[in-house]
XYZ file of C-alpha atoms in Angstrom:
263
model
C 81.385 111.369 126.509
C 84.168 109.691 129.270
C 86.701 107.167 127.545
C 85.835 103.029 128.451
C 88.921 101.424 129.531
C 88.873 98.191 127.990
C 91.420 96.537 130.810
C 92.481 97.004 134.223
C 95.424 98.533 134.838
C 98.805 100.392 133.292
C 98.607 101.476 129.881
C 102.548 99.642 130.323
C 101.400 96.095 131.974
C 98.448 95.536 129.789
C 101.003 95.501 126.746
C 103.364 93.942 128.709
C 100.471 91.033 128.423
C 100.944 90.673 125.035
C 105.025 91.101 125.192
C 105.451 94.341 123.400
C 107.920 96.506 126.016
C 107.328 100.322 126.268
C 110.193 102.165 125.475
C 109.046 104.594 128.240
C 106.259 104.473 130.210
C 104.888 106.898 129.132
C 104.309 106.145 126.296
C 101.425 106.554 123.544
C 100.436 102.730 122.703
C 98.651 103.153 119.348
C 96.889 100.130 117.817
C 96.527 100.147 114.040
C 93.474 98.342 112.261
C 92.143 97.614 108.742
C 91.078 95.839 106.319
C 93.941 94.221 104.811
C 94.477 95.925 101.779
C 94.204 99.065 102.761
C 97.312 100.552 102.994
C 97.192 99.862 106.572
C 101.583 98.590 106.167
C 101.679 101.683 103.776
C 100.283 104.101 106.441
C 102.301 101.769 109.640
C 106.262 102.074 107.160
C 105.400 106.090 107.451
C 104.589 106.776 110.710
C 107.552 104.689 111.650
C 110.210 104.875 108.820
C 113.169 101.877 109.753
C 112.084 102.147 113.731
C 109.960 99.130 113.978
C 110.103 95.312 114.262
C 108.527 92.171 113.523
C 108.213 88.748 115.115
C 105.660 86.423 116.040
C 102.382 87.632 118.474
C 103.367 86.191 121.934
C 101.667 82.483 121.961
C 101.176 82.386 118.382
C 102.292 81.635 114.414
C 100.685 85.107 113.127
C 103.183 87.591 112.257
C 102.913 91.482 114.425
C 105.736 94.212 114.135
C 105.603 96.915 116.492
C 107.570 100.948 115.285
C 108.268 103.791 117.064
C 108.099 107.960 115.999
C 107.853 110.840 118.271
C 105.556 113.315 118.015
C 104.943 116.644 119.482
C 107.714 115.686 122.377
C 105.624 113.105 122.741
C 106.478 109.299 122.220
C 104.024 106.775 120.665
C 104.562 103.056 119.846
C 102.358 101.612 116.998
C 101.093 97.986 117.089
C 100.130 96.552 114.011
C 97.489 94.277 114.327
C 96.407 91.656 111.326
C 94.639 92.564 108.324
C 91.393 91.736 109.621
C 87.269 92.473 108.613
C 86.359 91.768 111.293
C 86.530 91.236 115.517
C 84.386 88.374 115.270
C 87.533 85.601 116.376
C 86.843 83.596 113.539
C 90.619 83.387 112.848
C 93.216 83.995 114.863
C 93.980 86.918 112.590
C 91.156 88.224 114.171
C 91.877 87.287 117.812
C 95.190 88.593 117.965
C 93.161 91.782 116.826
C 90.341 91.715 119.559
C 92.193 90.644 122.029
C 95.233 93.507 122.014
C 92.342 96.300 120.960
C 89.745 95.197 124.363
C 93.106 93.833 127.006
C 95.862 95.553 125.269
C 95.042 99.226 126.230
C 96.061 101.112 123.475
C 95.569 104.838 124.138
C 93.781 105.630 120.755
C 92.744 102.539 117.827
C 93.677 103.986 114.357
C 91.427 102.026 111.862
C 92.834 102.607 108.060
C 89.936 102.262 105.876
C 89.854 102.101 102.215
C 88.532 105.029 100.247
C 87.516 103.577 96.699
C 86.087 100.615 99.339
C 85.261 102.617 102.389
C 81.365 100.981 102.425
C 82.732 97.575 103.053
C 85.936 99.457 105.312
C 83.561 100.555 107.543
C 82.064 97.561 108.991
C 85.192 96.951 110.849
C 85.226 100.923 112.391
C 81.064 100.597 113.172
C 83.055 97.010 115.225
C 86.184 98.372 116.953
C 83.585 101.484 117.709
C 81.439 99.264 119.881
C 84.685 97.743 121.800
C 86.358 101.134 122.904
C 85.654 105.088 122.499
C 88.942 106.118 121.548
C 89.069 105.402 117.812
C 90.402 107.757 114.461
C 89.096 106.444 111.644
C 92.246 106.873 108.923
C 90.561 107.585 105.131
C 93.166 106.363 103.043
C 93.905 106.795 100.096
C 92.532 109.573 98.941
C 94.838 110.170 95.714
C 93.271 106.779 94.156
C 89.349 107.628 94.785
C 90.045 111.236 92.516
C 91.743 109.823 90.465
C 88.545 107.171 90.422
C 85.921 110.463 89.832
C 85.122 108.944 94.043
C 83.978 112.120 95.928
C 83.481 111.203 100.502
C 81.984 113.815 102.012
C 84.648 113.100 105.074
C 82.959 116.196 107.485
C 79.511 113.774 106.911
C 80.933 110.841 108.029
C 82.672 112.136 110.999
C 78.982 113.853 112.314
C 78.194 109.816 111.410
C 80.673 108.196 112.951
C 81.260 110.196 115.807
C 84.821 109.988 115.390
C 86.989 111.361 114.341
C 88.025 111.008 110.213
C 91.279 112.288 108.854
C 91.617 112.058 105.375
C 94.871 110.175 103.820
C 97.619 109.514 100.699
C 99.628 108.144 102.910
C 102.183 107.243 99.854
C 102.598 110.360 99.430
C 103.292 111.303 102.743
C 99.827 113.690 102.551
C 97.396 113.530 105.818
C 100.779 112.362 107.897
C 100.804 115.743 110.542
C 97.151 115.598 110.672
C 96.655 112.320 111.488
C 99.544 112.458 114.324
C 97.829 115.682 116.033
C 94.615 113.658 115.984
C 95.763 110.322 117.342
C 97.803 112.938 120.298
C 94.642 114.365 120.859
C 92.882 111.251 121.184
C 95.453 109.366 123.021
C 95.802 112.301 125.793
C 92.167 113.268 126.289
C 92.047 116.726 124.215
C 89.914 114.945 122.219
C 87.224 112.822 123.848
C 85.102 110.516 120.810
C 81.464 109.460 120.976
C 81.004 107.054 118.870
C 77.659 106.719 117.432
C 76.426 102.840 117.600
C 74.505 101.389 114.989
C 71.006 100.013 116.380
C 70.404 96.538 115.559
C 66.943 94.759 115.315
C 64.228 94.823 118.369
C 64.907 90.977 118.589
C 68.620 91.260 119.419
C 68.280 94.852 121.239
C 65.393 92.836 123.900
C 67.780 89.702 124.258
C 70.909 91.968 124.685
C 68.794 93.454 127.984
C 68.004 90.119 128.728
C 71.825 89.070 128.932
C 72.881 92.151 130.426
C 72.330 91.063 134.214
C 74.065 88.550 133.634
C 76.902 89.125 131.684
C 77.735 93.000 133.686
C 78.992 90.974 137.101
C 81.334 88.935 134.842
C 83.223 91.826 133.265
C 83.927 94.025 135.946
C 84.608 97.148 134.157
C 87.119 95.254 132.187
C 84.931 95.480 128.557
C 81.827 96.808 127.721
C 78.947 94.616 128.745
C 77.033 95.205 125.455
C 79.997 94.185 123.120
C 80.089 91.074 125.511
C 76.146 90.201 125.523
C 76.255 90.738 121.407
C 79.427 88.373 121.051
C 77.843 86.161 123.457
C 74.552 86.041 121.362
C 76.392 85.750 118.083
C 77.541 82.314 120.255
C 81.161 83.432 120.352
C 82.165 82.695 124.076
C 86.104 82.610 124.059
C 86.289 86.590 124.699
C 84.521 85.293 128.060
C 87.996 82.808 127.943
C 89.949 85.591 126.700
C 88.734 87.634 129.676
C 90.287 85.770 131.320
C 93.657 84.742 130.420
C 94.746 88.328 129.375
C 92.870 89.729 132.763
C 96.097 89.305 135.642
C 93.257 89.555 138.136
C 89.602 89.232 136.925
C 86.167 89.761 139.326
C 86.238 85.817 139.257
C 86.500 82.570 137.582
C 83.515 82.814 134.869
C 82.340 78.507 135.436
C 80.994 77.080 132.059
C 77.215 76.971 131.232
C 77.336 79.846 133.757
C 75.886 82.877 131.095
C 72.145 81.246 130.210
C 72.144 82.886 126.567
C 68.553 83.635 125.681
C 66.855 81.645 123.049
């Protein structure tokens, strides 16, 4: 499956829109997503060490953390997104996470999940997979799961999701070399994930099909038309406003009420 870019322009140009400065245009940009309390910050610290700085997202009161690390002679910029349960933009944290994954054009998005609460955590992973192919899922806290007697079929999970799945015990440093290797391979296109997206009900799929002819000309290859159609059906028109905000040269201005959502 081809790798889908969510943003037109270079990676450096896209990250500049979020006031994230790369040390080099060759930096590989990784978005770090995950539910709260999955050990995401532990993963961030384990990967970047002290090479990080914190602040706020541009124009937001939401805190940001940017870190850097090197692996196999490549430089990485790791963007720690706010911990969220979804990308539904119902809060400032969710909107920041959604907008960076959509318009920051990261080379890969790493979704950290909790091995002891995997079912709940996978909801966010599935949502990210609807936005971009370039996803790696880290199943963190494997040591805690083992202590609780929880067994996870990691190979089966990877097969079901269609994206790389890496087991981690970040606080012990276990799995970090394998995670770095996989992030590098996905970022360089040596591994091309093929997410297996969940189908919706027949009624929703029919509404999506009805909406796509209106959506496709508007998003102009910047966003996935199917994902935008699903968001609009959910009543979230903020994605169209974000399209205008973050795209330097939008396909054309989107007028209020231009998209007629099927009832």
